[in-house]
Coordinates of C-alpha atoms and ligand atoms in Angstrom, one line a residue:
X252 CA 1.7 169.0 141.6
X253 CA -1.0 166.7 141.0
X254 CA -5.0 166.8 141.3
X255 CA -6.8 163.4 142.4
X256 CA -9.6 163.0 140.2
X257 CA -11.3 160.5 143.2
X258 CA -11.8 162.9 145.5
X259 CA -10.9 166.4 143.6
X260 CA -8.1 167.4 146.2
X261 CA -4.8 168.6 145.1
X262 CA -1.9 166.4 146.0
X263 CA 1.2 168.4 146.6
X264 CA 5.3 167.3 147.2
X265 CA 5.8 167.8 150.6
X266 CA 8.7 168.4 152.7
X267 CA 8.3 168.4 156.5
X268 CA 11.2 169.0 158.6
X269 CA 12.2 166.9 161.4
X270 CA 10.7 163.6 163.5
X271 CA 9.8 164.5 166.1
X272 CA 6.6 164.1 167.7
X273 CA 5.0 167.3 165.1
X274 CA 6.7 166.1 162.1
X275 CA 5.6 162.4 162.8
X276 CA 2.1 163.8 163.1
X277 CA 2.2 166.2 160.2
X278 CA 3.7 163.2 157.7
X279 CA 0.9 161.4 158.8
X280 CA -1.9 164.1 158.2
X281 CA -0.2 165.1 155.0
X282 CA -0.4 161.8 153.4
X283 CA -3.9 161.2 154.7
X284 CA -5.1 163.9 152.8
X285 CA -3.1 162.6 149.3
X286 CA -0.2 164.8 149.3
X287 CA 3.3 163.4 148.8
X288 CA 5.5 163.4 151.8
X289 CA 9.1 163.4 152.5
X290 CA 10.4 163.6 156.6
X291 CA 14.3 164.9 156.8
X292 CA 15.4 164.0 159.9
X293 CA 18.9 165.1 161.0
X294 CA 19.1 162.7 163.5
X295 CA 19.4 158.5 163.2
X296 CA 16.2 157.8 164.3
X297 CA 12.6 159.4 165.0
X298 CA 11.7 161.1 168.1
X299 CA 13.4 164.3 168.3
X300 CA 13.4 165.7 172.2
X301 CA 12.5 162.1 173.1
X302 CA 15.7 160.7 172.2
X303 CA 17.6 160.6 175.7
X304 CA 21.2 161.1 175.4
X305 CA 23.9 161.6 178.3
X306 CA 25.7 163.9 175.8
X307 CA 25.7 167.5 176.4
X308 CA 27.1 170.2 174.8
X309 CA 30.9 171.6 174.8
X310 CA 29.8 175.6 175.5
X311 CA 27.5 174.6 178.5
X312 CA 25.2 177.8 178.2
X313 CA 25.2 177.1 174.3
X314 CA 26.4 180.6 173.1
X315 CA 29.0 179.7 171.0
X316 CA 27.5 179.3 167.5
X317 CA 30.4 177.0 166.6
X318 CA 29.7 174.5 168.9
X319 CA 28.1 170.6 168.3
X320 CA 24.8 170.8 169.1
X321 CA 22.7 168.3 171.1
X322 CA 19.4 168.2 170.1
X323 CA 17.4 166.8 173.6
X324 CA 16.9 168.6 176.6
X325 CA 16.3 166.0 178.7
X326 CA 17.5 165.3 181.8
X327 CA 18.5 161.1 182.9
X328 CA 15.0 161.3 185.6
X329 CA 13.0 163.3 183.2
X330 CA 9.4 162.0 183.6
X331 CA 6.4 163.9 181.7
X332 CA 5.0 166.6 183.5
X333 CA 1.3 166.0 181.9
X334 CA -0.8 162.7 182.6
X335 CA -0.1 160.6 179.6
X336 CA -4.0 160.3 178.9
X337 CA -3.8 164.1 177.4
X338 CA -0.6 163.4 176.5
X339 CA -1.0 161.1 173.5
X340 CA -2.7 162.3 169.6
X341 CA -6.6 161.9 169.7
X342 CA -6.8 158.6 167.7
X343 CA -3.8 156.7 168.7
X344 CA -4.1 156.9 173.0
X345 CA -0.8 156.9 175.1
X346 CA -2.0 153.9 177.3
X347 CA 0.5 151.2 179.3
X348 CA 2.1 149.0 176.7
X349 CA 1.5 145.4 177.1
X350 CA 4.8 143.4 177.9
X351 CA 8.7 143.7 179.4
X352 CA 10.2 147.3 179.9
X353 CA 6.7 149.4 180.0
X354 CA 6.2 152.2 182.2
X355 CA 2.4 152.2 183.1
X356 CA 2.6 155.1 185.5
X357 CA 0.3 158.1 184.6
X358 CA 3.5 160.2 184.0
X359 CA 5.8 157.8 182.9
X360 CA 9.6 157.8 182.2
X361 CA 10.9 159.5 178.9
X362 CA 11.8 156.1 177.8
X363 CA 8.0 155.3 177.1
X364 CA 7.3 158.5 175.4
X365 CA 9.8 157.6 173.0
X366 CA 8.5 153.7 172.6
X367 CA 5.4 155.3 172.2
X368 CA 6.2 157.8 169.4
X369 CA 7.9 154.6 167.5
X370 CA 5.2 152.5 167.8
X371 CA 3.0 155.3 166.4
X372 CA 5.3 155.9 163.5
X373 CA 5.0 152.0 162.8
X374 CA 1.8 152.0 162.9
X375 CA 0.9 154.5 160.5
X376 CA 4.0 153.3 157.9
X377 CA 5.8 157.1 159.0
X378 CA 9.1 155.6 159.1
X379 CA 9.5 154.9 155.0
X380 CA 8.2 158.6 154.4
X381 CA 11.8 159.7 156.2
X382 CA 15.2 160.2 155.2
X383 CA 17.6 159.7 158.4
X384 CA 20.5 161.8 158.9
X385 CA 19.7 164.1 156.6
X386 CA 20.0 167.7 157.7
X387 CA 17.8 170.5 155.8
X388 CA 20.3 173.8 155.7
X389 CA 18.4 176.0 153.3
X390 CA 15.0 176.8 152.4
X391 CA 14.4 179.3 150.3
X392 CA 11.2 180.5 148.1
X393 CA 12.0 180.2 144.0
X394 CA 10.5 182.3 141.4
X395 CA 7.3 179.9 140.7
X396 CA 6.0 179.5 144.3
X397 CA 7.8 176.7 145.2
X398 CA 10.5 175.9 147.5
X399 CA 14.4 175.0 147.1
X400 CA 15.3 172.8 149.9
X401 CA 19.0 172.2 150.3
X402 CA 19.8 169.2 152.3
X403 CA 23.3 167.4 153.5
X404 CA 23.7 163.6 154.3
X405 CA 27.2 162.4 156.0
X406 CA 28.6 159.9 153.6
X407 CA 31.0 157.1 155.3
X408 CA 33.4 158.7 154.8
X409 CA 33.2 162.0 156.3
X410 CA 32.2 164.1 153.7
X411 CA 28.8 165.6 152.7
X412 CA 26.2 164.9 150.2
X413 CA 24.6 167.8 148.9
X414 CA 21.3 167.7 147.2
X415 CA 19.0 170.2 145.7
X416 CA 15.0 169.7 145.4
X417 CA 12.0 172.0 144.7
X418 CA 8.6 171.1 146.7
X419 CA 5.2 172.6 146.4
X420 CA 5.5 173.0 150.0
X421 CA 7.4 172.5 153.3
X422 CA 6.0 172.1 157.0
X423 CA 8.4 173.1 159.7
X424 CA 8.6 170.7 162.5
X425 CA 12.5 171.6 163.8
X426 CA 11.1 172.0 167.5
X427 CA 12.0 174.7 170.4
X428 CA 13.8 173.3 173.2
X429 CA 17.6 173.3 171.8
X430 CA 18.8 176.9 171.7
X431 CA 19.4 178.4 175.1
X432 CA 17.7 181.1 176.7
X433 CA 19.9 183.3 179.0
X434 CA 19.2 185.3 181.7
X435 CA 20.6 189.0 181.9
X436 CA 22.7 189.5 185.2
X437 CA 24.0 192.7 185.8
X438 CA 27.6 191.9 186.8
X439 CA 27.6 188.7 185.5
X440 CA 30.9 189.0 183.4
X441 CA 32.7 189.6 186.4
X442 CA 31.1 186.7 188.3
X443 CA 34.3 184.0 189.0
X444 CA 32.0 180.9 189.3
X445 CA 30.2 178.0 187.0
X446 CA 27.3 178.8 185.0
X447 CA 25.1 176.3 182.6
X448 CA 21.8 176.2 181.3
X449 CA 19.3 173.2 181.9
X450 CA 19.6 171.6 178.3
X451 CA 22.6 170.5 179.7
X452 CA 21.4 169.6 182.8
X453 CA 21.4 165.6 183.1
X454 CA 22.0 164.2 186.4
X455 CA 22.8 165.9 189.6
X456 CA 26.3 164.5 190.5
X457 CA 28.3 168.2 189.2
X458 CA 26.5 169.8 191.7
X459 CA 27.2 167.5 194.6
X460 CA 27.9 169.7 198.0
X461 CA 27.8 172.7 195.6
X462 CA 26.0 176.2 196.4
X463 CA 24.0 176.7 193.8
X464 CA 21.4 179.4 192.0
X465 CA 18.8 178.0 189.4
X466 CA 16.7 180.8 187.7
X467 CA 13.3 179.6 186.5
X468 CA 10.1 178.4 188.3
X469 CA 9.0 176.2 184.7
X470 CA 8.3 172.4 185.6
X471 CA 12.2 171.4 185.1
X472 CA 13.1 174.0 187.1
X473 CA 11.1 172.6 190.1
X474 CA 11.8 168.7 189.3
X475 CA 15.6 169.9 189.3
X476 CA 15.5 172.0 191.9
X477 CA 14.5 169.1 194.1
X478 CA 16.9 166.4 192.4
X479 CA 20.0 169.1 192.9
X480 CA 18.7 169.3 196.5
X481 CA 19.5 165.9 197.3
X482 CA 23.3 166.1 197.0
X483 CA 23.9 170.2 197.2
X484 CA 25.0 172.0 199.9
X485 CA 22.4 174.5 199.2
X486 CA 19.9 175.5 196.3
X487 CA 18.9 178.9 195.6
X488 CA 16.0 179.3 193.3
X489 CA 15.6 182.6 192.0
X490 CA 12.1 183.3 190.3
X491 CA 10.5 186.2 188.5
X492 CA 7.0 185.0 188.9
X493 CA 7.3 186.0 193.0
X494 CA 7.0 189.6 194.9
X495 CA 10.1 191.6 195.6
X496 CA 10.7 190.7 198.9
X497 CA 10.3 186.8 198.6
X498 CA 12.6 184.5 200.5
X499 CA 11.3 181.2 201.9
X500 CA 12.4 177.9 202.5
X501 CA 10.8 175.3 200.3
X502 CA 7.8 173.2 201.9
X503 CA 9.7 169.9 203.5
X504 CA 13.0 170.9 202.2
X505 CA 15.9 171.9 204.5
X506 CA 18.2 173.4 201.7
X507 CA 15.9 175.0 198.7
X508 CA 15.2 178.8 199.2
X509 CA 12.9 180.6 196.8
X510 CA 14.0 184.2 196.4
X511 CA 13.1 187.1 193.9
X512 CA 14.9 187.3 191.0
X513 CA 18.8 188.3 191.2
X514 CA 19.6 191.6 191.5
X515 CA 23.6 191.4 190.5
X516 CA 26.6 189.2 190.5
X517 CA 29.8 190.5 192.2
X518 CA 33.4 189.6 191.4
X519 CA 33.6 188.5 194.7
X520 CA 31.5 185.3 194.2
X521 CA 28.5 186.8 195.8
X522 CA 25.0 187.1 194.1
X523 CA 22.5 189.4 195.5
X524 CA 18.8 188.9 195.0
X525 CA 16.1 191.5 195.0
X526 CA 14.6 190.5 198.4
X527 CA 18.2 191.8 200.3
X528 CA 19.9 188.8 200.8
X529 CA 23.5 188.3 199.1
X530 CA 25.4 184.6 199.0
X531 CA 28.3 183.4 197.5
X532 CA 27.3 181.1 195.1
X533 CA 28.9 178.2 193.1
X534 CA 27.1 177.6 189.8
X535 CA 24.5 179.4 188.5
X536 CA 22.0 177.2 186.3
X537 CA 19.4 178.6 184.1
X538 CA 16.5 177.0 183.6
X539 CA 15.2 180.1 181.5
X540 CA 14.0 178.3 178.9
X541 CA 14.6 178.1 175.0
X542 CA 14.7 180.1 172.2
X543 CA 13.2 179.5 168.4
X544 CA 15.7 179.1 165.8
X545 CA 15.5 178.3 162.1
X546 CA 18.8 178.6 160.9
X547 CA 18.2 177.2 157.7
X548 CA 15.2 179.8 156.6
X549 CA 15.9 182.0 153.6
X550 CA 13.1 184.7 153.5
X551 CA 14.9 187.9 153.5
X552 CA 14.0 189.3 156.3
X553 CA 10.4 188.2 155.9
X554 CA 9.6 185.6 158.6
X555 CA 11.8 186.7 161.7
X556 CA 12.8 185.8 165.0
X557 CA 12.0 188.9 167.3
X558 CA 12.8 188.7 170.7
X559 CA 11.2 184.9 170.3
X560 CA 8.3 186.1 168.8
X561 CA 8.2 184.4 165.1
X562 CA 6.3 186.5 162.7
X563 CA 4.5 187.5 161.1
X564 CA 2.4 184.4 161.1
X565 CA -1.4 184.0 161.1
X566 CA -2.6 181.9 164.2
X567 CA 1.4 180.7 164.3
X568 CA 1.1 178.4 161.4
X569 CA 1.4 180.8 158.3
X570 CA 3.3 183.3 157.2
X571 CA 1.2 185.6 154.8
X572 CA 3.2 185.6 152.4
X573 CA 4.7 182.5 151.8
X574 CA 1.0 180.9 152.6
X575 CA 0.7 178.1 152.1
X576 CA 3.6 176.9 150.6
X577 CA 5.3 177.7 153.8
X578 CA 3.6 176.6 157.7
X579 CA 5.2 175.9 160.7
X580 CA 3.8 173.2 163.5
X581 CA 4.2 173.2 167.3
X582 CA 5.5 177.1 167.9
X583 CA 2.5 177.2 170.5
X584 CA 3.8 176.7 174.1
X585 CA 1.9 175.9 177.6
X586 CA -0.9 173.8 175.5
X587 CA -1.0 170.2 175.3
X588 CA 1.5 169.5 172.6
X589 CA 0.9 166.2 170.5
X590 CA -3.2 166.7 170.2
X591 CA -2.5 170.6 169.3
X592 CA 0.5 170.0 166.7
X593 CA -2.0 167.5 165.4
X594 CA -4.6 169.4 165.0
X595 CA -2.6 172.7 163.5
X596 CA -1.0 169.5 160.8
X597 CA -4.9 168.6 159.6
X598 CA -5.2 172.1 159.2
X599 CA -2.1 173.0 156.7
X600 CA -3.1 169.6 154.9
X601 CA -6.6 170.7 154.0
X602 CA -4.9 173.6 153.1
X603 CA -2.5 172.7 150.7
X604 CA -5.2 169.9 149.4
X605 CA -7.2 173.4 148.3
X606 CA -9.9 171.3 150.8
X607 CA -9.7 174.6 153.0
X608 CA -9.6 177.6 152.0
X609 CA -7.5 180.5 154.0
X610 CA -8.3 183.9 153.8
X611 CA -6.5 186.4 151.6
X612 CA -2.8 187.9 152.4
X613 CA -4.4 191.4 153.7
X614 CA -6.5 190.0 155.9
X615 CA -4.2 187.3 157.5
X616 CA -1.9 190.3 157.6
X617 CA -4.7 191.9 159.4
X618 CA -5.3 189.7 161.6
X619 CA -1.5 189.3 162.8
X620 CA -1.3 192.9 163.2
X621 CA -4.6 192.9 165.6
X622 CA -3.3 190.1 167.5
X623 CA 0.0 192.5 168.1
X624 CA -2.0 195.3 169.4
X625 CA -4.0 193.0 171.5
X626 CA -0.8 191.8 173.3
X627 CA 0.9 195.5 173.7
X628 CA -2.3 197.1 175.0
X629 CA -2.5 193.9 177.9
X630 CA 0.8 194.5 178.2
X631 CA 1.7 191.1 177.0
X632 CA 5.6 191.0 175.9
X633 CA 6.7 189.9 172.3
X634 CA 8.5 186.8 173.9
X635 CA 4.8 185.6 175.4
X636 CA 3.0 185.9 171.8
X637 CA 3.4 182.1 171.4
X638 CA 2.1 181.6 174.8
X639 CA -1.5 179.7 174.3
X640 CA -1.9 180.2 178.5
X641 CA -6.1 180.4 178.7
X642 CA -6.9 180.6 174.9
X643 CA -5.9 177.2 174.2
X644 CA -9.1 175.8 173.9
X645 CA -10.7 178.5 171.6
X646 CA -7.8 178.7 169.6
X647 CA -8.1 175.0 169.3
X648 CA -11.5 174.7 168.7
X649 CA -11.6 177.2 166.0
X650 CA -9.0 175.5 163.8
X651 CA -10.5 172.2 164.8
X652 CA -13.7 173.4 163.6
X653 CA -11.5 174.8 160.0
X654 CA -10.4 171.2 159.5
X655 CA -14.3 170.0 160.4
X656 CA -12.6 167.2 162.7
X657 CA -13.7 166.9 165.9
X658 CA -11.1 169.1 168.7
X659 CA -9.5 167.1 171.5
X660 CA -11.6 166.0 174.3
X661 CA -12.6 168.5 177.2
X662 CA -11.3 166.4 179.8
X663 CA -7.7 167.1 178.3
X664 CA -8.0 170.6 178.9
X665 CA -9.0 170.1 182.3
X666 CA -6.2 167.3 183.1
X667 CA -3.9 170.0 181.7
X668 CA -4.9 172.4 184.2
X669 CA -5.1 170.4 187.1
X670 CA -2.1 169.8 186.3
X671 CA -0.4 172.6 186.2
X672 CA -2.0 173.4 189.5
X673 CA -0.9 171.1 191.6
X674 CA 2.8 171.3 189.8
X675 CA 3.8 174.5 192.3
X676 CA 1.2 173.4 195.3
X677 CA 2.7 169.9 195.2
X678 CA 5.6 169.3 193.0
X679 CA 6.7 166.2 194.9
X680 CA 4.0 164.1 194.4
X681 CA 2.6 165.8 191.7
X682 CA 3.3 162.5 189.4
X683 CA 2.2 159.6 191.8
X684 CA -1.0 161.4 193.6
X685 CA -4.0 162.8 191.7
X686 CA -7.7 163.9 192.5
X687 CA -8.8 163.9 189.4
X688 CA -10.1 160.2 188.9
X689 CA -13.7 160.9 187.1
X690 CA -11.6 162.9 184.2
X691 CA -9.4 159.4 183.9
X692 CA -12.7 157.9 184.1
X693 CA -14.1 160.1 181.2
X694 CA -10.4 159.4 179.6
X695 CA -10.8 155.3 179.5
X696 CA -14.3 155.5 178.0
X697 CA -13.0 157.8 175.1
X698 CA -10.2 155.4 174.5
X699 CA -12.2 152.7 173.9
X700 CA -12.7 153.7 170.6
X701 CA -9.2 153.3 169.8
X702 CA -8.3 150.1 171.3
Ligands
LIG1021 P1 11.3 167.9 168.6 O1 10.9 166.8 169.4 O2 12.4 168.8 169.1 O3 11.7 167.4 167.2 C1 12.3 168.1 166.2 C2 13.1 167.2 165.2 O4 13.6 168.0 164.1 C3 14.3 166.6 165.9 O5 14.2 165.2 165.6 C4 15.5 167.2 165.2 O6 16.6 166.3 165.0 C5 14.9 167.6 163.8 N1 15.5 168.7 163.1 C6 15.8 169.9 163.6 N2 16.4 170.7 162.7 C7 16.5 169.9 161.6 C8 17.0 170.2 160.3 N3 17.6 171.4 159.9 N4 17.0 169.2 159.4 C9 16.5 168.0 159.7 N5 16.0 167.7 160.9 C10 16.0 168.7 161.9 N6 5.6 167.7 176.1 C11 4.6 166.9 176.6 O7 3.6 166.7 175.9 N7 4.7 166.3 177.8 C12 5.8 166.5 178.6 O8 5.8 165.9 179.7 C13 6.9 167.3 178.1 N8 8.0 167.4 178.8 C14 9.0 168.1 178.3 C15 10.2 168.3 179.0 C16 11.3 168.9 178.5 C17 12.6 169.0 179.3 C18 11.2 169.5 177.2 C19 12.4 170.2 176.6 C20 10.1 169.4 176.5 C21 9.0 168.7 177.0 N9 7.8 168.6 176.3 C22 6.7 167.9 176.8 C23 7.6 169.3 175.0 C24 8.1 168.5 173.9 O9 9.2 169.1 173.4 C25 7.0 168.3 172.9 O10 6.0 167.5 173.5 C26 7.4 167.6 171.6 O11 8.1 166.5 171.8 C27 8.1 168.5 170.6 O12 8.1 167.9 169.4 P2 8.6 168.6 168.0 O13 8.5 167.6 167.0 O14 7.9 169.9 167.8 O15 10.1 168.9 168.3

């Protein structure tokens, strides 16, 4: 550890984990604010979830702990389901890119996510701070407040490099959309047909003039509901977020019902749904979401994984205490990811810079133990605690306002939830019709800063 004598902050060894869109952003705060930076990225290049590939995994509903896992979870016709203005970090905007093979549309192709999140990485030098196909598989505290990372790189030929380094600190940037989340079916073990998950969902051909049930209502659920449609004999969608006795055919669709959630699964290939109805399904796809996993976290049963709530941590960066040598960025879900995992990285840079200062390991204890008892007495289940829903702003103002940096603009939040409204009233033309021209107006003025 180091302390600049220019501007009196401390200048720590860094290890962030993973390059994807937080851990591009967290290298990038970090060695703003003088620390000393090191990006492992398991993969070949940056990106993380961005990085398309037609690959998906051998155990389709990803149970088997054995298996190879893929890291994306996107689908071939995958385009973003927020308007790339709010999209982008606050000072580098996600506009069109000049020249051959751009997407300009408002919510464009993954493709130009990911050309976007390399040409961010090139222009803030993020690429030389990273070692490629480098795996982190431990991290564990040591006696002097520091942590062991244990890393392994392939060598040509086949085997593994081990390598063993201490660092003042390490950000954990691994992402949440790889693991699998399952539904619970009763019967389900009896069921004879097909089931998979949607992070191996890619095209729609293995479902062509299939029967089949997809379990969700998130926005990949309704942009693969309708793609399925196209070629299925029938879709089924079976949602929790509907009354008891839902079942309705889907606006302008002749083949997608919306049901209540399933009731059972029978060894006769039939699937009955809370509302009454019964059919004999096909396939079975959940699009249930994703659960958190850090496989390579050594804390003794200190920072868990409880029934997806990962605690405890103080305002989902911090665990008590490990803080600060320990912080995690981008746990927060339904929130505008880059601008927030941007924000939360300024925030564990001050930190470890000694620039901010958090508050003792009671009171952030405190504070994690209020929030609990908030959630149970709204009746807010452990899975949701990561769910920002309506307190992203304040949540994001307030550590905004910790970092003394300005919080993303107010025209984001309200892009967001225009959004997110028109997602399940129009989920067809959500991406190529809008109403919401003076907030692109507001948007393009902004932007102007930065180009
Ligand atoms: P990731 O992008 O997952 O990156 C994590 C990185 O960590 C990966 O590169 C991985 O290889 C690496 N890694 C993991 N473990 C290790 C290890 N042990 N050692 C070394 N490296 C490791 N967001 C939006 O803003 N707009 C959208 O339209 C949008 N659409 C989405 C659609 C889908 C289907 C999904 C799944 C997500 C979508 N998101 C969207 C959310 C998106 O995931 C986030 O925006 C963001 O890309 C997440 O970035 P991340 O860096 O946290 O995680």
């Amino acid at each position: 550890m180091q302390t600049s004598n220019a501007t009196s902050l401390t200048s720590r060894h860094v290890a962030v984990i993973g390059a994807g869109a937080s851990g591009l952003v967290a290298a990038r705060e970090l060695r703003r604010e003088g620390h000393q930076v090191v990006v492992f990225e398991k993969d070949s290049q940056i990106g993380g979830t961005w990085v398309y590939t037609p690959q998906v995994e051998t155990d389709p509903l990803g149970l088997d702990p054995t298996r190879q896992i893929v890291h994306s979870s996107l689908y071939k016709s995958l385009r973003t389901n927020l308007p790339r203005e709010s999209m982008g970090f606050m000072d580098y905007p996600f506009v069109p890119r000049a020249g051959e093979g751009s997407d300009p549309r408002r919510f464009p192709g993954h493709a130009e996510v990911l050309k976007y999140l390399q040409d961010f990485a090139r222009e803030f030098g993020i690429g030389e701070m990273v070692r490629f196909e480098c795996e982190v598989v431990s991290v564990e505290m040591v006696d002097n407040k520091k942590l062991k990372v244990k890393s392994k790189r392939r060598r040509l030929d086949g085997d593994d490099d081990l390598l063993d380094e201490v660092f003042d600190a390490v950000v954990v940037c691994n992402g949440h959309f790889t693991q699998p989340r399952i539904a619970e079916i009763p019967g389900i073990n009896l069921w004879p047909g097909k089931q998979t998950h949607s992070h191996n969902y890619r095209t729609p051909e293995p479902f062509r003039d299939k029967v089949v049930i997809l379990i969700g209502s998130s926005a990949s659920a309704m942009d693969i509901s309708l793609e399925i449609g196209g070629i299925a004999k029938e879709v089924h969608i079976a949602s929790r977020s509907v009354a008891d006795d839902t079942c309705e055919k889907q606006a302008g669709c002749d083949n997608i019902w919306l049901h209540s959630m399933i009731e059972s699964a029978h060894k006769d290939g039939s699937v009955a749904f809370r509302d009454g109805n019964s059919i004999i399904a096909d396939i079975i796809l959940h699009c249930t979401g994703y659960k958190y996993c850090f496989p390579f976290l050594k804390t003794n049963g200190i920072v868990t994984v409880d029934d997806n709530r990962v605690g405890p941590l103080y305002k989902h960066v911090f665990p008590p205490i490990f803080a600060p040598q320990l912080s995690f960025v981008g746990l927060p879900y339904r929130n505008i990811p880059f601008p927030s995992f941007e924000i939360q990285s300024k925030w564990i840079a001050g930190v470890l810079s000694d620039r901010i200062v958090l508050p003792s390991q009671e009171d952030m204890m405190e504070d994690v133990n209020t929030l609990y008892s908030t959630l149970e007495d709204s009746g807010v289940p452990k899975h949701h605690t990561h769910n920002m829903g309506d307190t992203m702003s304040d949540y994001s103002v307030w550590v905004a306002s910790l970092c003394q940096c300005p919080c993303f603009e107010e025209w984001r939040i309200q892009m967001f939830y225009e959004t997110v409204k028109r997602l399940h009233a129009n989920p067809k033309t959500l991406r190529d019709e809008w109403e919401d021209d003076n907030l692109l107006l507001q948007a393009r003025e902004d932007f102007s800063k930065y180009i």
